[in-house]
Coordinates of C-alpha atoms and ligand atoms in Angstrom, one line a residue:
X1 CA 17.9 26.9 -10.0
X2 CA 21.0 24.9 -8.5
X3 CA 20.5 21.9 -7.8
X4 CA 22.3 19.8 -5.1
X5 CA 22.7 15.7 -5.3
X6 CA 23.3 14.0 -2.2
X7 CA 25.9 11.0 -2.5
X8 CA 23.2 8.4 -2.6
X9 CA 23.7 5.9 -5.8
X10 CA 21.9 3.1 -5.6
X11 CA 22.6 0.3 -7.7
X12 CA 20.6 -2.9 -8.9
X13 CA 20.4 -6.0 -6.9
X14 CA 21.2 -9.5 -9.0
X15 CA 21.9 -13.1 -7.6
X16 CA 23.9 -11.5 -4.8
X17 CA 25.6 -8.8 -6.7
X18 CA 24.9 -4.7 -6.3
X19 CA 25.6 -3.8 -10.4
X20 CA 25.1 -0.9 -12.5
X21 CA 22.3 -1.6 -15.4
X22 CA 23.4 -2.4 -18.8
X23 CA 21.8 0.6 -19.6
X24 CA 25.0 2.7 -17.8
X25 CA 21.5 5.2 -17.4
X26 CA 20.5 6.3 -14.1
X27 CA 17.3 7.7 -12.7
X28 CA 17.2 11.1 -10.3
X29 CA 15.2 10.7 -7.0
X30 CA 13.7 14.3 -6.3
X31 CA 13.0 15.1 -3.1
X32 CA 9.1 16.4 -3.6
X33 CA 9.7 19.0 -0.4
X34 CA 12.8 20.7 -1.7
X35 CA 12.4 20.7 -6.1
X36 CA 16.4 22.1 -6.0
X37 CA 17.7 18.4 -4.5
X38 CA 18.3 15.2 -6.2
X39 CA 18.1 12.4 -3.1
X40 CA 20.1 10.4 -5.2
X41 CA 20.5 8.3 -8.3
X42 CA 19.0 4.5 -9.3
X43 CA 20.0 2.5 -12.3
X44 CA 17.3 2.7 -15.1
X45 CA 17.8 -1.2 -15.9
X46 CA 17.5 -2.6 -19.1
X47 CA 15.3 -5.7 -20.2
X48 CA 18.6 -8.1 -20.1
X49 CA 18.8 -6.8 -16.4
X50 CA 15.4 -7.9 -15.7
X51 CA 15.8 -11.4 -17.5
X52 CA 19.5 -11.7 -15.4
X53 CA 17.3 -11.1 -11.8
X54 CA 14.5 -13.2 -13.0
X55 CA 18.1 -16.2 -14.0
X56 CA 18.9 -15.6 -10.9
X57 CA 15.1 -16.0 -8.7
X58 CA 14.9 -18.7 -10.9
X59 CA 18.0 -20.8 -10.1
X60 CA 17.9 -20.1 -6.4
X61 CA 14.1 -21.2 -6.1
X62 CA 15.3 -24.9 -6.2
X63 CA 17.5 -24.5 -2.9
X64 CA 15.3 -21.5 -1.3
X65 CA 12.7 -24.2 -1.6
X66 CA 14.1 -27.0 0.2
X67 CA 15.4 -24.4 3.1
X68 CA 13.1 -25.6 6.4
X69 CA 10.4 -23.0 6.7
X70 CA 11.9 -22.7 9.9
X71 CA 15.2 -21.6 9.4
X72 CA 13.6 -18.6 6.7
X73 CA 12.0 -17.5 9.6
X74 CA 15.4 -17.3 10.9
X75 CA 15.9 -14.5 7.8
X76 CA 12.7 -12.5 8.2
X77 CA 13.6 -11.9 12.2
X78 CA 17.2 -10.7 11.3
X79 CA 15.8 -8.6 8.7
X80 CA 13.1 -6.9 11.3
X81 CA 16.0 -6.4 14.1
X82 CA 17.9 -4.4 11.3
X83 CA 15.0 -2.5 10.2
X84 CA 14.2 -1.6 14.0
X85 CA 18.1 -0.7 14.1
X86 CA 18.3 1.3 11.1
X87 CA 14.6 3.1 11.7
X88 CA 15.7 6.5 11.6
X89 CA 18.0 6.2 8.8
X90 CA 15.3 4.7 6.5
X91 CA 12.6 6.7 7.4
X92 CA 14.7 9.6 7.0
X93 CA 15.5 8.8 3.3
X94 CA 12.3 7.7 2.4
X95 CA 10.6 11.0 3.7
X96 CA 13.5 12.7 1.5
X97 CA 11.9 10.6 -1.3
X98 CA 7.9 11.0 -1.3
X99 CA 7.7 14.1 1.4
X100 CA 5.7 12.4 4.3
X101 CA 6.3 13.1 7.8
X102 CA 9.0 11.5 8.9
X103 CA 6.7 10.5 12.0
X104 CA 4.8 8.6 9.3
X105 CA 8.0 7.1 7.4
X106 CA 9.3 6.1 11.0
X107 CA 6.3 4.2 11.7
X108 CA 5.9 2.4 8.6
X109 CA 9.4 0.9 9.2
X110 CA 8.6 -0.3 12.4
X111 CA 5.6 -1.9 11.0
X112 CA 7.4 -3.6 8.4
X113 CA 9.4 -4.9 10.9
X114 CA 5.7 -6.3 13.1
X115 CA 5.3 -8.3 9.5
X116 CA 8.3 -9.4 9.0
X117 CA 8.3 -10.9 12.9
X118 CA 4.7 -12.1 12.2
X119 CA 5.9 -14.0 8.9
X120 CA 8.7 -15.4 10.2
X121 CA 6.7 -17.3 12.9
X122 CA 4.5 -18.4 9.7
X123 CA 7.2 -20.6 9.0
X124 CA 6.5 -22.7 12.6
X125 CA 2.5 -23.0 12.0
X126 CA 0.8 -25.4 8.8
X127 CA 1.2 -25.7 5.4
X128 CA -0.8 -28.5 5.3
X129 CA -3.6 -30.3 6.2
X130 CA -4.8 -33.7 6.6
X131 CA -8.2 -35.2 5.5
X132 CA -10.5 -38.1 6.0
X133 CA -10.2 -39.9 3.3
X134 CA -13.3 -43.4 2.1
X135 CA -11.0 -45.4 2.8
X136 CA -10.1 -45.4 6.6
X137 CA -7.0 -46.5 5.7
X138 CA -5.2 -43.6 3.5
X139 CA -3.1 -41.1 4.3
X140 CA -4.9 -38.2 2.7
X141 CA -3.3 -34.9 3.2
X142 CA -2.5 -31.3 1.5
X143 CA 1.3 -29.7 1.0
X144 CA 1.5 -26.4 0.8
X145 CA 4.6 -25.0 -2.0
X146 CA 5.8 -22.3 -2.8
X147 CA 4.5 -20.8 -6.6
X148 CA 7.9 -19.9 -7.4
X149 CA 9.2 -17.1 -9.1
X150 CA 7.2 -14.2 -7.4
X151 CA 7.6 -10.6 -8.8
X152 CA 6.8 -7.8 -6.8
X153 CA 5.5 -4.3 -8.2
X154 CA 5.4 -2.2 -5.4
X155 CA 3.7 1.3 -4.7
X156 CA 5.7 4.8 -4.1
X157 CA 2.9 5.7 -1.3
X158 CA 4.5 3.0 1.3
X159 CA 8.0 2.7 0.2
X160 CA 8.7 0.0 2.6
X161 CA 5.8 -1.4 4.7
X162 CA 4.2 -2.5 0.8
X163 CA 7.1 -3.8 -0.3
X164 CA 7.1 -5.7 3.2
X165 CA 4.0 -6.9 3.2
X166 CA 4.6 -8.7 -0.3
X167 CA 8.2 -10.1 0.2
X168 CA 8.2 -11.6 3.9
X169 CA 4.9 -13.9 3.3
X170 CA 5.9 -15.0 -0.8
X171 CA 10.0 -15.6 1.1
X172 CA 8.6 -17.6 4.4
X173 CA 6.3 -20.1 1.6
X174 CA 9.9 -20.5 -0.1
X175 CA 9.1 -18.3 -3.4
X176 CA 11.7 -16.1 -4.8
X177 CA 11.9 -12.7 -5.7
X178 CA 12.4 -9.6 -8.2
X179 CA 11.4 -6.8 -6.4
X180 CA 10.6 -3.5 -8.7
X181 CA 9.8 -0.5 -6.2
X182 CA 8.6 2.6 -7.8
X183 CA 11.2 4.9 -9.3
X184 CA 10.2 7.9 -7.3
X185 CA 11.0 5.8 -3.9
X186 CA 13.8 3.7 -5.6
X187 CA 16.4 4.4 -3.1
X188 CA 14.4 3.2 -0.3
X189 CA 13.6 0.1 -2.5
X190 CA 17.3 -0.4 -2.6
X191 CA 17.6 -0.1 1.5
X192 CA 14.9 -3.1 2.0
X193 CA 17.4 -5.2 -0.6
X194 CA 20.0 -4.1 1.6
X195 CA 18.5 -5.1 4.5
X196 CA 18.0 -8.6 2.8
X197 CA 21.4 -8.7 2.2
X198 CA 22.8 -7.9 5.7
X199 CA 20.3 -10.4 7.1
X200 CA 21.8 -13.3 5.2
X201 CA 19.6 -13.7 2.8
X202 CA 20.8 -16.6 0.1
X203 CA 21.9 -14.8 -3.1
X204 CA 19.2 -14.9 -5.8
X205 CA 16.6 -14.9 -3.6
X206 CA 16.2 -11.3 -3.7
X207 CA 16.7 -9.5 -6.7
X208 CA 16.0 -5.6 -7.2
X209 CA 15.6 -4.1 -10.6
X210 CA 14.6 -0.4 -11.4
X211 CA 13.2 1.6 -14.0
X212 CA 9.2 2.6 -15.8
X213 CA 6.3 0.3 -14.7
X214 CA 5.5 0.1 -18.4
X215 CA 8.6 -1.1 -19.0
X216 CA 10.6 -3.2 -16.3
X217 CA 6.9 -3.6 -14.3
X218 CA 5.4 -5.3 -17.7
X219 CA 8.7 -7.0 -18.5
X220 CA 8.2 -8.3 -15.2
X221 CA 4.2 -9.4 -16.1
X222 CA 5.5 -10.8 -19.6
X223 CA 8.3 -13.1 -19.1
X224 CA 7.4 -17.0 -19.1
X225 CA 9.8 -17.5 -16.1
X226 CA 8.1 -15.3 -13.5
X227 CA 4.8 -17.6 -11.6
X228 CA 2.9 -14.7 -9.7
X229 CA 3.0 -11.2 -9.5
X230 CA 1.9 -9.5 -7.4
X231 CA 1.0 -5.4 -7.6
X232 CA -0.2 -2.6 -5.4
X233 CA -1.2 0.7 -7.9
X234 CA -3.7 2.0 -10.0
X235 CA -6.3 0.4 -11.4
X236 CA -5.5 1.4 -14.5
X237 CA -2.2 -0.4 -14.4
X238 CA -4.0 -3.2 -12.6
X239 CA -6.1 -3.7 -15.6
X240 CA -2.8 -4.1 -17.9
X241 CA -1.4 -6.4 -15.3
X242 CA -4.0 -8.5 -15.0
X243 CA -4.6 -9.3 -18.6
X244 CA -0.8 -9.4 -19.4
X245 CA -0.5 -12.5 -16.5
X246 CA -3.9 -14.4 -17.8
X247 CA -2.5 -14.2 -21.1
X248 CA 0.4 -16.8 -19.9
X249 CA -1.3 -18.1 -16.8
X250 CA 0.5 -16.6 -14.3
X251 CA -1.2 -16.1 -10.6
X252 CA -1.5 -12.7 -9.7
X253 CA -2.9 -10.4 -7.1
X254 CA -3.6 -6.3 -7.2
X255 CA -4.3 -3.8 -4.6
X256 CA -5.4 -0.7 -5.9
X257 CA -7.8 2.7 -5.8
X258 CA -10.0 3.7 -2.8
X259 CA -13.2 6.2 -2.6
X260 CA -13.3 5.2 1.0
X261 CA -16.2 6.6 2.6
X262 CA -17.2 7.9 7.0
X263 CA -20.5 7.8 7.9
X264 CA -21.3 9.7 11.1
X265 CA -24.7 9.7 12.9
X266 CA -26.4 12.0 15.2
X267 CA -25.5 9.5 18.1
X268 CA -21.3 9.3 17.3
X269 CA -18.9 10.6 20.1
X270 CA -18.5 13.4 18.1
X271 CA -14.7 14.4 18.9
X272 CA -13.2 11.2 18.1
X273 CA -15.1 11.4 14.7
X274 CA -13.9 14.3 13.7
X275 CA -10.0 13.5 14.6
X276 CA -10.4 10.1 13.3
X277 CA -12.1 11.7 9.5
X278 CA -9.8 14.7 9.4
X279 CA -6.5 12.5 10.2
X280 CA -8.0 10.0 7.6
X281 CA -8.0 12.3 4.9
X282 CA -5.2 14.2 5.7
X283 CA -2.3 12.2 7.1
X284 CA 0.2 11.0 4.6
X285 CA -1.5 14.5 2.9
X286 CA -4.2 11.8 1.6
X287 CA -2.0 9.6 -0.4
X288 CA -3.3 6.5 0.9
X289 CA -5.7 3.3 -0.6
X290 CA -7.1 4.1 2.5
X291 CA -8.0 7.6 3.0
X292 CA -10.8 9.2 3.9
X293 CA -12.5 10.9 0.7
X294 CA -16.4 11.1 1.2
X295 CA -18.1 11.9 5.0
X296 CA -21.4 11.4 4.9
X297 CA -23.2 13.3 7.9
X298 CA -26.5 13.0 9.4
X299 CA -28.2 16.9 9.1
X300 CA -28.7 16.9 13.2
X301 CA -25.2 17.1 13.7
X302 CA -23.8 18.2 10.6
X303 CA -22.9 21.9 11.4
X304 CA -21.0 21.2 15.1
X305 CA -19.3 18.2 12.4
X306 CA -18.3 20.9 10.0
X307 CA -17.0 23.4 12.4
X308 CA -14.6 21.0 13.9
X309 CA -13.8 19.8 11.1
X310 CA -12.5 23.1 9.6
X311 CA -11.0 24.1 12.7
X312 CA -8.4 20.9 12.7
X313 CA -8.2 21.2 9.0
X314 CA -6.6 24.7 9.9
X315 CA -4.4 23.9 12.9
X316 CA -2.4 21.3 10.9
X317 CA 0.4 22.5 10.4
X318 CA 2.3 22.2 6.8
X319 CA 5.9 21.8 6.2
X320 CA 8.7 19.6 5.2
X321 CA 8.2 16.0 6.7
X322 CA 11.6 16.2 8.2
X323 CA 10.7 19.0 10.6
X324 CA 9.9 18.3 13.9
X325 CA 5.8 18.8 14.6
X326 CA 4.9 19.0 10.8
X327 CA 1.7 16.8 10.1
X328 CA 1.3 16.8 6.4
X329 CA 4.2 17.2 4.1
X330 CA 4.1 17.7 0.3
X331 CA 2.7 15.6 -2.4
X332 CA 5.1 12.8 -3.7
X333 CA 5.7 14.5 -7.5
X334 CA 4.6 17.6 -9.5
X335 CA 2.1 15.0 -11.6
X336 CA 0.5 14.6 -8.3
X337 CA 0.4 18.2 -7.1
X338 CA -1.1 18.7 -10.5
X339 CA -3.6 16.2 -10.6
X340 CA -4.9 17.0 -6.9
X341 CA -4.8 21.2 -8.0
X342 CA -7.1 19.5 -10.8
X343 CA -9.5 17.8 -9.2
X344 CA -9.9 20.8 -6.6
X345 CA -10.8 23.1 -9.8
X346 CA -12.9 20.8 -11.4
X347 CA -15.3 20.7 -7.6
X348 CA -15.5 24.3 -7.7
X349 CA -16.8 24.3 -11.4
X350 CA -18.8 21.5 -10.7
X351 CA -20.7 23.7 -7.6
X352 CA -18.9 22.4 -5.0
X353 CA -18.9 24.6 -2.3
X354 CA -15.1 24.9 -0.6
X355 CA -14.2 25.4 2.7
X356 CA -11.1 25.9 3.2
X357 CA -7.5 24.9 1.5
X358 CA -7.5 24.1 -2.1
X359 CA -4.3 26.3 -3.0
X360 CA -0.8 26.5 -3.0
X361 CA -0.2 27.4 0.6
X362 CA 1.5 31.1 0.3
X363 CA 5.5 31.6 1.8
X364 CA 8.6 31.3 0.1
X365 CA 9.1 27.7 2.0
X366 CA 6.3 26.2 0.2
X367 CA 7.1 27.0 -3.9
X368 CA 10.3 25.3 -3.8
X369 CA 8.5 21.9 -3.3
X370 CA 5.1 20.1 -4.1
X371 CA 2.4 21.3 -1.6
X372 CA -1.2 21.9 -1.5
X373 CA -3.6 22.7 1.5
X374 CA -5.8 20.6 3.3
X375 CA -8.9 21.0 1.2
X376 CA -12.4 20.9 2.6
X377 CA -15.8 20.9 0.0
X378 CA -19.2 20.6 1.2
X379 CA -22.7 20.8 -1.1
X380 CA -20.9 17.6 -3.1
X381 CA -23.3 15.8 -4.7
X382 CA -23.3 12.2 -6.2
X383 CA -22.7 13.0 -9.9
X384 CA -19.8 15.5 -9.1
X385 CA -15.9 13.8 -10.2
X386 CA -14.9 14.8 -6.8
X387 CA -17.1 12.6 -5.5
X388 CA -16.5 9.7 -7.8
X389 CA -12.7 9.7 -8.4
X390 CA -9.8 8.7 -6.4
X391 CA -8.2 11.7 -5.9
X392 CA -5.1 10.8 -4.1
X393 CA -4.2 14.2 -2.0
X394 CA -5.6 15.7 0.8
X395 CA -9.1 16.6 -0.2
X396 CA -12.1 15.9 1.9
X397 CA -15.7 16.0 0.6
X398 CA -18.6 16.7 3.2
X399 CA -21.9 15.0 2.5
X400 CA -25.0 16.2 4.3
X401 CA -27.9 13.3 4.5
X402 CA -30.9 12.9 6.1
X403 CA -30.9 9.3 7.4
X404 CA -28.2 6.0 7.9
X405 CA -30.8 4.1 4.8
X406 CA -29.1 7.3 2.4
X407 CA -25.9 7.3 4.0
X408 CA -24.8 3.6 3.4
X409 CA -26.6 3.4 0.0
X410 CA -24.7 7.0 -1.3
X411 CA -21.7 5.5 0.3
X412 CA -21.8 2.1 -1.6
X413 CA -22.5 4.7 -5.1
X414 CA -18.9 4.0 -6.5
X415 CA -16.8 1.4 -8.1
X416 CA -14.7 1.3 -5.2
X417 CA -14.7 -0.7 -2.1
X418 CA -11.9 -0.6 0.1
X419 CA -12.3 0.8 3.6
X420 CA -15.3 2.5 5.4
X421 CA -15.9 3.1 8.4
X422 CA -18.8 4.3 10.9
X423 CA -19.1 6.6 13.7
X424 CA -22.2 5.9 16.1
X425 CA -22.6 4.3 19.8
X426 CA -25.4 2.2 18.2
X427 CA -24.7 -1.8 18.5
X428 CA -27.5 -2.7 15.7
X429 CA -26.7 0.1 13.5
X430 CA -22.9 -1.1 13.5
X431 CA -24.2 -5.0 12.9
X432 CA -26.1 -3.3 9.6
X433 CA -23.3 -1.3 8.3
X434 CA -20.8 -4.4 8.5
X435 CA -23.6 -6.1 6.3
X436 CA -24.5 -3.5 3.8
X437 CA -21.3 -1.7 3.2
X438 CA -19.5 -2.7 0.1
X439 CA -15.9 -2.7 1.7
X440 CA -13.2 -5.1 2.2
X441 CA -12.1 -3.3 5.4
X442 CA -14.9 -2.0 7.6
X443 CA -14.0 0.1 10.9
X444 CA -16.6 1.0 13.4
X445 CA -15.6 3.7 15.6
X446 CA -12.1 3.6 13.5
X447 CA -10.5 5.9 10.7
X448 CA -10.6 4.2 7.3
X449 CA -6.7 3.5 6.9
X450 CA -4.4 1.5 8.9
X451 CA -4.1 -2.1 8.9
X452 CA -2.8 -4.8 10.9
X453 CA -0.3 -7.7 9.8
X454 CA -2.0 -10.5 11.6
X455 CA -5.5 -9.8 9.5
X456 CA -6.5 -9.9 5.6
X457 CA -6.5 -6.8 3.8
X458 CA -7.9 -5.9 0.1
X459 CA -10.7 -4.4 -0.9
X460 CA -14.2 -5.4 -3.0
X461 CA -15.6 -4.0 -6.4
X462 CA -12.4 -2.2 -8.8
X463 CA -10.7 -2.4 -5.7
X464 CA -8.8 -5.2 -5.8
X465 CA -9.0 -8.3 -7.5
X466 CA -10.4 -10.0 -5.0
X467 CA -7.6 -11.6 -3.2
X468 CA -6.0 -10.7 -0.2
X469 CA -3.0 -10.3 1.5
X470 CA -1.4 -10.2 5.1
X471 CA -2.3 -12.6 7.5
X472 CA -3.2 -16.1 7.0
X473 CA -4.6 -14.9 3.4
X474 CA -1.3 -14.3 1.7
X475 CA -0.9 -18.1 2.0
X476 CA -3.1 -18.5 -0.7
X477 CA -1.4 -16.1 -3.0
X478 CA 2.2 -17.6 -2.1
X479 CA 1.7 -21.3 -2.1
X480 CA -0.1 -23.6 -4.2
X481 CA -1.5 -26.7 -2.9
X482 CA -0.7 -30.2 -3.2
X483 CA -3.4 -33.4 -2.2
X484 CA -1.4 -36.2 -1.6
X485 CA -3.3 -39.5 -1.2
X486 CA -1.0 -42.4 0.3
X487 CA -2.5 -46.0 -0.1
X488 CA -0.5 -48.7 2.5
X489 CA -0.3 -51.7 0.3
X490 CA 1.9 -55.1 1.0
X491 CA 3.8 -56.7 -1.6
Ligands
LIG1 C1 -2.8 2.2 1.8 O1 -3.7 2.8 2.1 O2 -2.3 2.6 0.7 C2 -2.1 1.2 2.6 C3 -2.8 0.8 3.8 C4 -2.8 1.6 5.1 O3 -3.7 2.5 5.2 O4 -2.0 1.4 5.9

């Protein structure tokens, strides 16, 4: 096979400075659509790399600090103008890099650019408050600060809203930064430093390092200098980041798996269930937290729900994400084509009963690059891996029950608890749900992804550890607080 490279080589980010790694190793970005083109080249940095960006966050933090929360704000709107600018171009490259539709790319950098805007008028509102104190005559008040050296371990599944998400709140709360995106979205990683750069952004504030999560991303976790990190992955590379920052006492904050259930009832407008569970499992060809994996639906509707269901499933139309019209794109890397192709054979030897999908979609257009059908099971049962696992790909498991009581408690059945969501016209049904359902995101009428940058987002149980971030929460991760008592006495 030949194989192309684009001219794309992207090179580390370091107090100001684009350099090439000590390593003078570089790391191919494979487009997962098209197996016969490298997208372009990142450095594969060494450890005196990482401890040169984490010099740098370090010796800016003392200015970056003292900058008027204000005038960072100033930054973070720059930044969001260029993103809105450069929309196309970005979302162009980062579909090139992990295969989604290029609808989907597109509208993850304009979202990026929504939190960035919210952020930076974060830096007008409190970061402090002030508190009765016994005596009537103290000045008793809280100062929010930053926690300082922040480093951010980012996700390949949302190349750049993630990444967003985690810099714009820990720069408007005067942290700074060494940002390791993952290696099979590098490039785009390197565009958001970019970005950075072109708003103005102080050198050293922004640092960019590449290379393996077990290497740079637990460098990263490791070293004495760095105050917080925080990661969105895995849980099993949660676990190893968690105990790596207790160790040392470092802050730290995870996002990671999903087994994010639907539950529809015989009274849900039936339509807008089944668009909002099939594009919930499918878009982003179901590599979200987020995505809809279990549907849980009451028998008196179940087979009109299954019929629609299948007929979407089929009328979505497979391709490269750069093509006009294509909804679901290939997988992000062979490991992931594998692991989904996995998981599908396991259902069936486990009894599941499929659908529709679970193969390699036939034509020539489709071997050259990572893809697997939209994949529908039914007659899944509790026990069965498909129905316990995150499976990451587009696989949907349909779930006949008998009543809402079975439903919710079959639903809660996991270690998970990210997003849910119910389908029903029912006011007290909706009231019980939001109060049984083990989920830190809960939408009623709603599909289980998407999130909003004004509003908290993280999930309960192996989900997350329960912090959150976005909205007012990330305040908590990003600052630490001060109580200042002031006592007026006369000489
Ligand atoms: C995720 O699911 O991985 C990110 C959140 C979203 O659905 O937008």
């Amino acid at each position: 096979m030949s194989v192309k490279t684009l001219e794309m080589n992207m090179l580390n980010y370091i107090d100001g400075v684009w350099t090439a790694s000590q390593t003078g190793e570089v790391i191919n970005s494979m487009n997962p659509a098209n197996q016969s083109e490298i997208v372009g080249t990142i450095q594969r940095s060494s450890m005196e790399d990482l401890n040169a960006a984490i010099e740098a966050a370090k010796k800016a933090l003392s200015k970056w600090k003292k900058v008027s929360p204000v005038k960072r704000g100033e930054f973070l709107h720059k930044a969001a103008d260029l993103f809105e600018e450069k929309a196309d171009e970005i979302a162009e490259l980062a579909t090139k890099e992990m295969g989604k539709a290029v609808k989907e790319t597109k509208g993850e950098v304009l979202r990026g650019a929504a939190i960035l805007r919210y952020y930076a008028q974060e830096g007008m509102r409190q970061m402090g408050e002030v508190l009765p104190s016994v005596n009537p005559d103290n000045m008793l008040y809280t100062k929010r600060v930053p926690v300082g050296v922040v480093g951010v371990i980012a996700p390949w599944n949302f190349p750049i809203a993630i990444p967003i998400w985690k810099i714009a709140p820990a720069l408007i709360y005067g942290n700074t930064i060494i940002f390791k995106p993952a290696a099979e979205t590098g490039l785009t990683g390197a565009k958001i430093a970019e970005v950075f750069e072109q708003a103005g952004l102080p050198a050293g504030v922004l640092n960019l390092v590449n290379g393996k999560g077990s290497v740079i991303g637990q460098g990263l976790v490791d070293h004495k200098d760095v105050n917080a990190i925080t990661f969105t992955g895995s849980n099993e590379v949660g676990k190893q980041v968690a105990s790596g920052a207790v160790v040392r006492g470092a802050k730290y904050q995870l996002e990671m798996g999903g087994k994010n259930p639907v539950i529809v009832l015989e009274d849900a407008a039936l339509d807008h269930a089944v668009e909002l569970t099939v594009m919930g499992a499918m878009k982003q060809t179901g590599q979200r937290c987020t995505a809809t994996s279990r549907a849980y639906v009451h028998r008196l509707i179940y087979d009109e729900f299954k019929e629609k269901v299948l007929k979407k499933v089929q009328s979505l139309k497979i391709g490269n994400g750069l093509k006009e019209g294509t909804d679901m794109g290939p997988l992000a890397s062979k490991a992931q084509m594998d692991t989904v192709l996995k998981y599908i054979e396991k259902g069936k030897e486990e009894g599941a009963v499929l659908l529709t999908g679970g193969n390699i979609p036939a034509g020539k257009a489709f071997t050259s690059g990572f893809y697997v059908e939209p994949t529908v099971f039914e007659n899944v049962t509790r026990d069965m891996v498909i129905a316990r696992e995150e499976i990451f790909g587009p696989v949907l498991c349909l779930i006949k029950v008998d009543s809402f009581e079975e439903a919710i408690e079959q639903a809660n059945d996991t270690i998970y608890g990210l997003s849910a969501s119910l389908f029903t016209s029912d006011l007290s049904k909706a009231l019980t749900f939001v109060n049984e359902i083990d989920a830190g995101l809960i939408q009623i009428n709603g599909e289980t992804g998407g999130a909003e940058p004004q509003a908290p987002f993280g999930g309960m149980k192996a989900s997350s550890s329960n912090s959150r971030e976005q909205g007012q929460a990330a305040k908590e991760f990003f600052t630490s607080i001060k109580t200042v008592t002031m006592t007026p006495v006369c000489k």
